[in-house]
Amino acid sequence: ETGVTQSPTHLIKTRGQQVTLRCSSQSGHNTVSWYQQALGQGPQFIFQYYREEENGRGNFPPRFSGLQFPNYSSELNVNALELDDSALYLCASSRTPHEQYFGPGTRLTVT
Amino acid sequence: DQQVKQNSPSLSVQEGRISILNCDYTNSMFDYFLWYKKYPAEGPTFLISISSIKDKNEDGRFTVFLNKSAKHLSLHIVPSQPGDSAVYFCAASARGTSGSRLTFGEGTQLTVNP
């Protein structure tokens, strides 16, 4: 177990709605990254936060946004949900530049 | 543009034998490579990593080999155990100004038969 927690575990939303996913990083880790994993694919990098600032972004539209708080926990917000947003959303925390430790994920279903 | 590729969607081996999982990459800026294991309904679990300055790293039953000229790495599991059955992801990262993002392959489903 990594010590990274995510909430909620599952949720179902309707197309056009907004969603907020939450992540608590492992103690001592100041960097949080978010990934989207579609069925049958590897995780895709959304963005990373380091000390409350965005520190890199993948190929995702602006309706995917995030925050990191002073305690290094983080939120992922997705506006105007689309059917293709249905996926497992993974949060990973790290203290060193490369090795990232993942939480269990949030399964989002958009109908 | 799939920069990290795992060409074998699945692999089946007998308990006690060696499992070899392969991964190829195209981006020459990658300088750190990792392997993760994923069980259903769980997040990926870090297994082992290797820096581009090395060609081998070993941790118990797990060994990762890196061939930079071929842009190829492999994970060896010896001996394989039924509990190793999972999806294995290869990931790579590059030093840069845009954070230490990981680029993942598509994964290989390993099944170890008793």
PDB file of C-alpha atoms in Angstrom:
ATOM      1  CA  GLU A   1       0.000   0.000   0.000  1.00  0.00           C
ATOM      2  CA  THR A   2       1.415   3.364  -1.055  1.00  0.00           C
ATOM      3  CA  GLY A   3      -0.323   5.737   1.346  1.00  0.00           C
ATOM      4  CA  VAL A   4      -1.898   7.611  -1.556  1.00  0.00           C
ATOM      5  CA  THR A   5      -5.661   7.809  -1.190  1.00  0.00           C
ATOM      6  CA  GLN A   6      -8.307   8.899  -3.660  1.00  0.00           C
ATOM      7  CA  SER A   7     -11.990   9.707  -3.358  1.00  0.00           C
ATOM      8  CA  PRO A   8     -14.542   8.805  -4.405  1.00  0.00           C
ATOM      9  CA  THR A   9     -13.911   5.227  -5.522  1.00  0.00           C
ATOM     10  CA  HIS A  10     -16.601   5.287  -8.185  1.00  0.00           C
ATOM     11  CA  LEU A  11     -19.015   7.833  -9.529  1.00  0.00           C
ATOM     12  CA  ILE A  12     -21.478   8.221 -12.335  1.00  0.00           C
ATOM     13  CA  LYS A  13     -22.109  11.563 -14.011  1.00  0.00           C
ATOM     14  CA  THR A  14     -24.193  12.792 -16.921  1.00  0.00           C
ATOM     15  CA  ARG A  15     -22.713  14.360 -20.033  1.00  0.00           C
ATOM     16  CA  GLY A  16     -22.260  18.116 -19.573  1.00  0.00           C
ATOM     17  CA  GLN A  17     -21.895  17.935 -15.788  1.00  0.00           C
ATOM     18  CA  GLN A  18     -18.817  18.826 -13.771  1.00  0.00           C
ATOM     19  CA  VAL A  19     -16.824  16.537 -11.463  1.00  0.00           C
ATOM     20  CA  THR A  20     -14.163  16.948  -8.769  1.00  0.00           C
ATOM     21  CA  LEU A  21     -11.836  14.116  -7.816  1.00  0.00           C
ATOM     22  CA  ARG A  22      -9.614  14.218  -4.730  1.00  0.00           C
ATOM     23  CA  CYS A  23      -6.218  12.835  -3.828  1.00  0.00           C
ATOM     24  CA  SER A  24      -4.163  12.756  -0.647  1.00  0.00           C
ATOM     25  CA  SER A  25      -0.481  12.263  -1.291  1.00  0.00           C
ATOM     26  CA  GLN A  26       1.910  10.069   0.641  1.00  0.00           C
ATOM     27  CA  SER A  27       3.490  11.738   3.644  1.00  0.00           C
ATOM     28  CA  GLY A  28       6.568  13.742   2.653  1.00  0.00           C
ATOM     29  CA  HIS A  29       5.687  13.810  -1.055  1.00  0.00           C
ATOM     30  CA  ASN A  30       5.389  17.325  -2.490  1.00  0.00           C
ATOM     31  CA  THR A  31       4.549  16.429  -6.092  1.00  0.00           C
ATOM     32  CA  VAL A  32       1.229  15.101  -7.346  1.00  0.00           C
ATOM     33  CA  SER A  33       0.502  13.891 -10.874  1.00  0.00           C
ATOM     34  CA  TRP A  34      -2.823  12.930 -12.429  1.00  0.00           C
ATOM     35  CA  TYR A  35      -3.327  10.299 -15.114  1.00  0.00           C
ATOM     36  CA  GLN A  36      -6.308   9.050 -17.112  1.00  0.00           C
ATOM     37  CA  GLN A  37      -6.474   5.361 -17.939  1.00  0.00           C
ATOM     38  CA  ALA A  38      -8.997   4.309 -20.549  1.00  0.00           C
ATOM     39  CA  LEU A  39     -10.002   0.676 -20.805  1.00  0.00           C
ATOM     40  CA  GLY A  40      -7.256  -1.484 -22.300  1.00  0.00           C
ATOM     41  CA  GLN A  41      -4.701   1.334 -22.414  1.00  0.00           C
ATOM     42  CA  GLY A  42      -1.847   2.591 -20.304  1.00  0.00           C
ATOM     43  CA  PRO A  43      -2.264   5.661 -18.100  1.00  0.00           C
ATOM     44  CA  GLN A  44      -2.038   9.007 -19.922  1.00  0.00           C
ATOM     45  CA  PHE A  45      -0.466  12.019 -18.179  1.00  0.00           C
ATOM     46  CA  ILE A  46      -2.899  14.874 -17.507  1.00  0.00           C
ATOM     47  CA  PHE A  47      -0.819  17.286 -15.404  1.00  0.00           C
ATOM     48  CA  GLN A  48       1.501  17.564 -12.435  1.00  0.00           C
ATOM     49  CA  TYR A  49       1.588  19.894  -9.444  1.00  0.00           C
ATOM     50  CA  TYR A  50       4.682  20.779  -7.440  1.00  0.00           C
ATOM     51  CA  ARG A  51       4.360  22.975  -4.364  1.00  0.00           C
ATOM     52  CA  GLU A  52       0.921  24.208  -5.468  1.00  0.00           C
ATOM     53  CA  GLU A  53       2.004  25.193  -8.998  1.00  0.00           C
ATOM     54  CA  GLU A  54       1.247  23.357 -12.230  1.00  0.00           C
ATOM     55  CA  ASN A  55       4.504  21.790 -13.370  1.00  0.00           C
ATOM     56  CA  GLY A  56       3.735  20.206 -16.706  1.00  0.00           C
ATOM     57  CA  ARG A  57       0.627  19.327 -18.652  1.00  0.00           C
ATOM     58  CA  GLY A  58      -0.238  16.579 -21.094  1.00  0.00           C
ATOM     59  CA  ASN A  59      -2.442  16.732 -24.168  1.00  0.00           C
ATOM     60  CA  PHE A  60      -5.731  17.408 -22.372  1.00  0.00           C
ATOM     61  CA  PRO A  61      -8.133  20.330 -23.022  1.00  0.00           C
ATOM     62  CA  PRO A  62      -8.494  23.254 -20.587  1.00  0.00           C
ATOM     63  CA  ARG A  63     -11.716  21.814 -19.159  1.00  0.00           C
ATOM     64  CA  PHE A  64      -9.369  19.521 -17.198  1.00  0.00           C
ATOM     65  CA  SER A  65      -8.006  21.628 -14.357  1.00  0.00           C
ATOM     66  CA  GLY A  66      -6.426  21.019 -10.991  1.00  0.00           C
ATOM     67  CA  LEU A  67      -5.304  22.361  -7.674  1.00  0.00           C
ATOM     68  CA  GLN A  68      -2.735  21.445  -5.080  1.00  0.00           C
ATOM     69  CA  PHE A  69      -3.163  22.542  -1.482  1.00  0.00           C
ATOM     70  CA  PRO A  70      -0.525  23.515   1.109  1.00  0.00           C
ATOM     71  CA  ASN A  71      -0.699  19.998   2.603  1.00  0.00           C
ATOM     72  CA  TYR A  72       0.111  18.679  -0.922  1.00  0.00           C
ATOM     73  CA  SER A  73      -3.308  17.066  -1.407  1.00  0.00           C
ATOM     74  CA  SER A  74      -4.820  17.716  -4.814  1.00  0.00           C
ATOM     75  CA  GLU A  75      -8.018  17.981  -6.813  1.00  0.00           C
ATOM     76  CA  LEU A  76      -8.786  17.222 -10.440  1.00  0.00           C
ATOM     77  CA  ASN A  77     -11.757  19.078 -11.918  1.00  0.00           C
ATOM     78  CA  VAL A  78     -13.368  18.217 -15.221  1.00  0.00           C
ATOM     79  CA  ASN A  79     -16.008  20.530 -16.705  1.00  0.00           C
ATOM     80  CA  ALA A  80     -18.527  19.818 -19.464  1.00  0.00           C
ATOM     81  CA  LEU A  81     -18.105  16.062 -19.176  1.00  0.00           C
ATOM     82  CA  GLU A  82     -18.076  14.033 -22.383  1.00  0.00           C
ATOM     83  CA  LEU A  83     -18.719  10.326 -22.859  1.00  0.00           C
ATOM     84  CA  ASP A  84     -15.020   9.787 -23.684  1.00  0.00           C
ATOM     85  CA  ASP A  85     -14.083  11.074 -20.225  1.00  0.00           C
ATOM     86  CA  SER A  86     -15.232   7.734 -18.821  1.00  0.00           C
ATOM     87  CA  ALA A  87     -12.041   6.211 -17.437  1.00  0.00           C
ATOM     88  CA  LEU A  88     -10.024   5.363 -14.351  1.00  0.00           C
ATOM     89  CA  TYR A  89      -8.394   8.503 -12.959  1.00  0.00           C
ATOM     90  CA  LEU A  90      -5.159   7.878 -11.110  1.00  0.00           C
ATOM     91  CA  CYS A  91      -3.291  10.149  -8.780  1.00  0.00           C
ATOM     92  CA  ALA A  92       0.399   9.600  -8.064  1.00  0.00           C
ATOM     93  CA  SER A  93       2.636  11.292  -5.540  1.00  0.00           C
ATOM     94  CA  SER A  94       6.404  11.520  -5.522  1.00  0.00           C
ATOM     95  CA  ARG A  95       9.327  12.997  -3.641  1.00  0.00           C
ATOM     96  CA  THR A  96      12.029  12.232  -6.212  1.00  0.00           C
ATOM     97  CA  PRO A  97      11.744  13.382  -9.854  1.00  0.00           C
ATOM     98  CA  HIS A  98      10.897  10.007 -11.347  1.00  0.00           C
ATOM     99  CA  GLU A  99       9.438   7.373  -9.025  1.00  0.00           C
ATOM    100  CA  GLN A 100       5.741   7.931  -8.616  1.00  0.00           C
ATOM    101  CA  TYR A 101       3.445   6.037  -6.280  1.00  0.00           C
ATOM    102  CA  PHE A 102      -0.150   5.580  -7.304  1.00  0.00           C
ATOM    103  CA  GLY A 103      -3.432   5.596  -5.452  1.00  0.00           C
ATOM    104  CA  PRO A 104      -6.215   3.103  -6.182  1.00  0.00           C
ATOM    105  CA  GLY A 105      -7.941   5.399  -8.657  1.00  0.00           C
ATOM    106  CA  THR A 106     -11.429   6.800  -9.175  1.00  0.00           C
ATOM    107  CA  ARG A 107     -13.618   5.081 -11.753  1.00  0.00           C
ATOM    108  CA  LEU A 108     -15.665   7.750 -13.573  1.00  0.00           C
ATOM    109  CA  THR A 109     -18.576   6.761 -15.794  1.00  0.00           C
ATOM    110  CA  VAL A 110     -20.210   9.415 -17.958  1.00  0.00           C
ATOM    111  CA  THR A 111     -23.645   8.559 -19.359  1.00  0.00           C
TER     112      THR A 111
ATOM    113  CA  ASP B   1       2.497   8.886 -31.458  1.00  0.00           C
ATOM    114  CA  GLN B   2       3.083   5.936 -29.129  1.00  0.00           C
ATOM    115  CA  GLN B   3       6.505   6.665 -27.632  1.00  0.00           C
ATOM    116  CA  VAL B   4       6.498   3.582 -25.386  1.00  0.00           C
ATOM    117  CA  LYS B   5       5.293   0.285 -26.812  1.00  0.00           C
ATOM    118  CA  GLN B   6       4.639  -3.093 -25.317  1.00  0.00           C
ATOM    119  CA  ASN B   7       3.985  -5.279 -28.322  1.00  0.00           C
ATOM    120  CA  SER B   8       2.774  -8.336 -26.442  1.00  0.00           C
ATOM    121  CA  PRO B   9      -0.720  -7.852 -24.992  1.00  0.00           C
ATOM    122  CA  SER B  10      -0.430 -11.102 -23.071  1.00  0.00           C
ATOM    123  CA  LEU B  11       2.081 -13.677 -21.853  1.00  0.00           C
ATOM    124  CA  SER B  12       1.470 -17.044 -20.211  1.00  0.00           C
ATOM    125  CA  VAL B  13       4.177 -18.976 -18.319  1.00  0.00           C
ATOM    126  CA  GLN B  14       4.409 -21.924 -15.973  1.00  0.00           C
ATOM    127  CA  GLU B  15       5.088 -21.427 -12.280  1.00  0.00           C
ATOM    128  CA  GLY B  16       8.808 -21.579 -11.565  1.00  0.00           C
ATOM    129  CA  ARG B  17       9.852 -20.601 -15.082  1.00  0.00           C
ATOM    130  CA  ILE B  18      11.160 -17.236 -16.259  1.00  0.00           C
ATOM    131  CA  SER B  19       8.814 -14.475 -17.410  1.00  0.00           C
ATOM    132  CA  ILE B  20      10.263 -11.946 -19.859  1.00  0.00           C
ATOM    133  CA  LEU B  21       8.274  -8.810 -20.591  1.00  0.00           C
ATOM    134  CA  ASN B  22       9.487  -6.479 -23.307  1.00  0.00           C
ATOM    135  CA  CYS B  23       9.185  -2.767 -23.974  1.00  0.00           C
ATOM    136  CA  ASP B  24      10.431  -0.510 -26.779  1.00  0.00           C
ATOM    137  CA  TYR B  25      10.667   3.273 -26.840  1.00  0.00           C
ATOM    138  CA  THR B  26      11.262   5.872 -29.517  1.00  0.00           C
ATOM    139  CA  ASN B  27      12.066   9.069 -27.604  1.00  0.00           C
ATOM    140  CA  SER B  28      15.839   9.389 -27.136  1.00  0.00           C
ATOM    141  CA  MET B  29      15.270  11.978 -24.387  1.00  0.00           C
ATOM    142  CA  PHE B  30      13.952   9.316 -22.009  1.00  0.00           C
ATOM    143  CA  ASP B  31      16.529   8.763 -19.282  1.00  0.00           C
ATOM    144  CA  TYR B  32      14.649   6.824 -16.627  1.00  0.00           C
ATOM    145  CA  PHE B  33      12.526   3.718 -16.966  1.00  0.00           C
ATOM    146  CA  LEU B  34      10.135   2.024 -14.604  1.00  0.00           C
ATOM    147  CA  TRP B  35       8.002  -1.091 -14.402  1.00  0.00           C
ATOM    148  CA  TYR B  36       4.652  -1.145 -12.641  1.00  0.00           C
ATOM    149  CA  LYS B  37       2.347  -4.037 -11.833  1.00  0.00           C
ATOM    150  CA  LYS B  38      -1.415  -3.567 -11.755  1.00  0.00           C
ATOM    151  CA  TYR B  39      -4.090  -5.807 -10.297  1.00  0.00           C
ATOM    152  CA  PRO B  40      -7.765  -5.230 -11.195  1.00  0.00           C
ATOM    153  CA  ALA B  41      -9.441  -2.484  -9.139  1.00  0.00           C
ATOM    154  CA  GLU B  42      -6.071  -1.243  -7.822  1.00  0.00           C
ATOM    155  CA  GLY B  43      -3.640   1.459  -8.875  1.00  0.00           C
ATOM    156  CA  PRO B  44      -0.292   0.566 -10.478  1.00  0.00           C
ATOM    157  CA  THR B  45       2.336  -0.630  -7.990  1.00  0.00           C
ATOM    158  CA  PHE B  46       5.956   0.383  -8.523  1.00  0.00           C
ATOM    159  CA  LEU B  47       8.212  -2.644  -9.083  1.00  0.00           C
ATOM    160  CA  ILE B  48      11.654  -1.638 -10.267  1.00  0.00           C
ATOM    161  CA  SER B  49      13.395   1.136 -12.171  1.00  0.00           C
ATOM    162  CA  ILE B  50      16.580   1.809 -14.076  1.00  0.00           C
ATOM    163  CA  SER B  51      18.479   4.921 -15.019  1.00  0.00           C
ATOM    164  CA  SER B  52      19.882   5.322 -18.517  1.00  0.00           C
ATOM    165  CA  ILE B  53      23.415   5.307 -17.103  1.00  0.00           C
ATOM    166  CA  LYS B  54      22.979   1.638 -16.213  1.00  0.00           C
ATOM    167  CA  ASP B  55      22.172  -1.427 -18.279  1.00  0.00           C
ATOM    168  CA  LYS B  56      20.891  -3.689 -15.516  1.00  0.00           C
ATOM    169  CA  ASN B  57      19.154  -3.386 -12.177  1.00  0.00           C
ATOM    170  CA  GLU B  58      18.179  -6.265  -9.947  1.00  0.00           C
ATOM    171  CA  ASP B  59      15.791  -6.528  -6.995  1.00  0.00           C
ATOM    172  CA  GLY B  60      15.068  -9.989  -5.729  1.00  0.00           C
ATOM    173  CA  ARG B  61      13.241 -11.989  -8.370  1.00  0.00           C
ATOM    174  CA  PHE B  62      12.981  -8.944 -10.672  1.00  0.00           C
ATOM    175  CA  THR B  63      15.682  -7.758 -13.064  1.00  0.00           C
ATOM    176  CA  VAL B  64      15.363  -4.978 -15.603  1.00  0.00           C
ATOM    177  CA  PHE B  65      17.713  -4.788 -18.590  1.00  0.00           C
ATOM    178  CA  LEU B  66      18.196  -1.669 -20.699  1.00  0.00           C
ATOM    179  CA  ASN B  67      19.641  -1.641 -24.221  1.00  0.00           C
ATOM    180  CA  LYS B  68      19.941   2.025 -25.106  1.00  0.00           C
ATOM    181  CA  SER B  69      21.219   1.489 -28.640  1.00  0.00           C
ATOM    182  CA  ALA B  70      18.153  -0.620 -29.422  1.00  0.00           C
ATOM    183  CA  LYS B  71      15.843   1.565 -27.314  1.00  0.00           C
ATOM    184  CA  HIS B  72      14.631  -1.595 -25.652  1.00  0.00           C
ATOM    185  CA  LEU B  73      14.117  -2.742 -22.102  1.00  0.00           C
ATOM    186  CA  SER B  74      12.926  -5.942 -20.576  1.00  0.00           C
ATOM    187  CA  LEU B  75      11.727  -7.196 -17.206  1.00  0.00           C
ATOM    188  CA  HIS B  76      12.740 -10.676 -16.108  1.00  0.00           C
ATOM    189  CA  ILE B  77      10.895 -12.435 -13.291  1.00  0.00           C
ATOM    190  CA  VAL B  78      12.606 -15.550 -11.953  1.00  0.00           C
ATOM    191  CA  PRO B  79      11.083 -17.754 -10.706  1.00  0.00           C
ATOM    192  CA  SER B  80       7.558 -16.784 -11.712  1.00  0.00           C
ATOM    193  CA  GLN B  81       4.809 -17.292  -9.143  1.00  0.00           C
ATOM    194  CA  PRO B  82       1.007 -17.397  -9.544  1.00  0.00           C
ATOM    195  CA  GLY B  83       0.778 -14.178  -7.486  1.00  0.00           C
ATOM    196  CA  ASP B  84       2.731 -12.418 -10.238  1.00  0.00           C
ATOM    197  CA  SER B  85      -0.305 -12.684 -12.507  1.00  0.00           C
ATOM    198  CA  ALA B  86      -1.217  -9.064 -13.290  1.00  0.00           C
ATOM    199  CA  VAL B  87      -0.914  -6.408 -15.971  1.00  0.00           C
ATOM    200  CA  TYR B  88       2.634  -5.051 -16.250  1.00  0.00           C
ATOM    201  CA  PHE B  89       3.262  -1.537 -17.523  1.00  0.00           C
ATOM    202  CA  CYS B  90       6.523  -0.143 -18.762  1.00  0.00           C
ATOM    203  CA  ALA B  91       6.947   3.624 -18.232  1.00  0.00           C
ATOM    204  CA  ALA B  92       9.577   6.187 -19.146  1.00  0.00           C
ATOM    205  CA  SER B  93      10.399   9.736 -18.150  1.00  0.00           C
ATOM    206  CA  ALA B  94      12.729  12.453 -19.391  1.00  0.00           C
ATOM    207  CA  ARG B  95      14.439  15.305 -17.606  1.00  0.00           C
ATOM    208  CA  GLY B  96      12.972  18.581 -18.714  1.00  0.00           C
ATOM    209  CA  THR B  97      11.193  21.707 -17.739  1.00  0.00           C
ATOM    210  CA  SER B  98       7.716  20.227 -17.983  1.00  0.00           C
ATOM    211  CA  GLY B  99       7.793  18.043 -14.920  1.00  0.00           C
ATOM    212  CA  SER B 100       8.645  14.388 -14.571  1.00  0.00           C
ATOM    213  CA  ARG B 101       5.701  12.988 -16.474  1.00  0.00           C
ATOM    214  CA  LEU B 102       5.604   9.245 -17.028  1.00  0.00           C
ATOM    215  CA  THR B 103       4.818   7.909 -20.487  1.00  0.00           C
ATOM    216  CA  PHE B 104       3.313   4.431 -20.288  1.00  0.00           C
ATOM    217  CA  GLY B 105       3.058   1.516 -22.655  1.00  0.00           C
ATOM    218  CA  GLU B 106      -0.219  -0.291 -23.224  1.00  0.00           C
ATOM    219  CA  GLY B 107       0.556  -3.062 -20.758  1.00  0.00           C
ATOM    220  CA  THR B 108       1.129  -6.825 -20.917  1.00  0.00           C
ATOM    221  CA  GLN B 109      -1.172  -9.251 -19.113  1.00  0.00           C
ATOM    222  CA  LEU B 110       1.019 -11.869 -17.442  1.00  0.00           C
ATOM    223  CA  THR B 111      -0.595 -15.139 -16.389  1.00  0.00           C
ATOM    224  CA  VAL B 112       1.460 -17.570 -14.314  1.00  0.00           C
ATOM    225  CA  ASN B 113      -0.081 -21.026 -14.306  1.00  0.00           C
ATOM    226  CA  PRO B 114       0.366 -23.319 -11.280  1.00  0.00           C
TER     227      PRO B 114
END
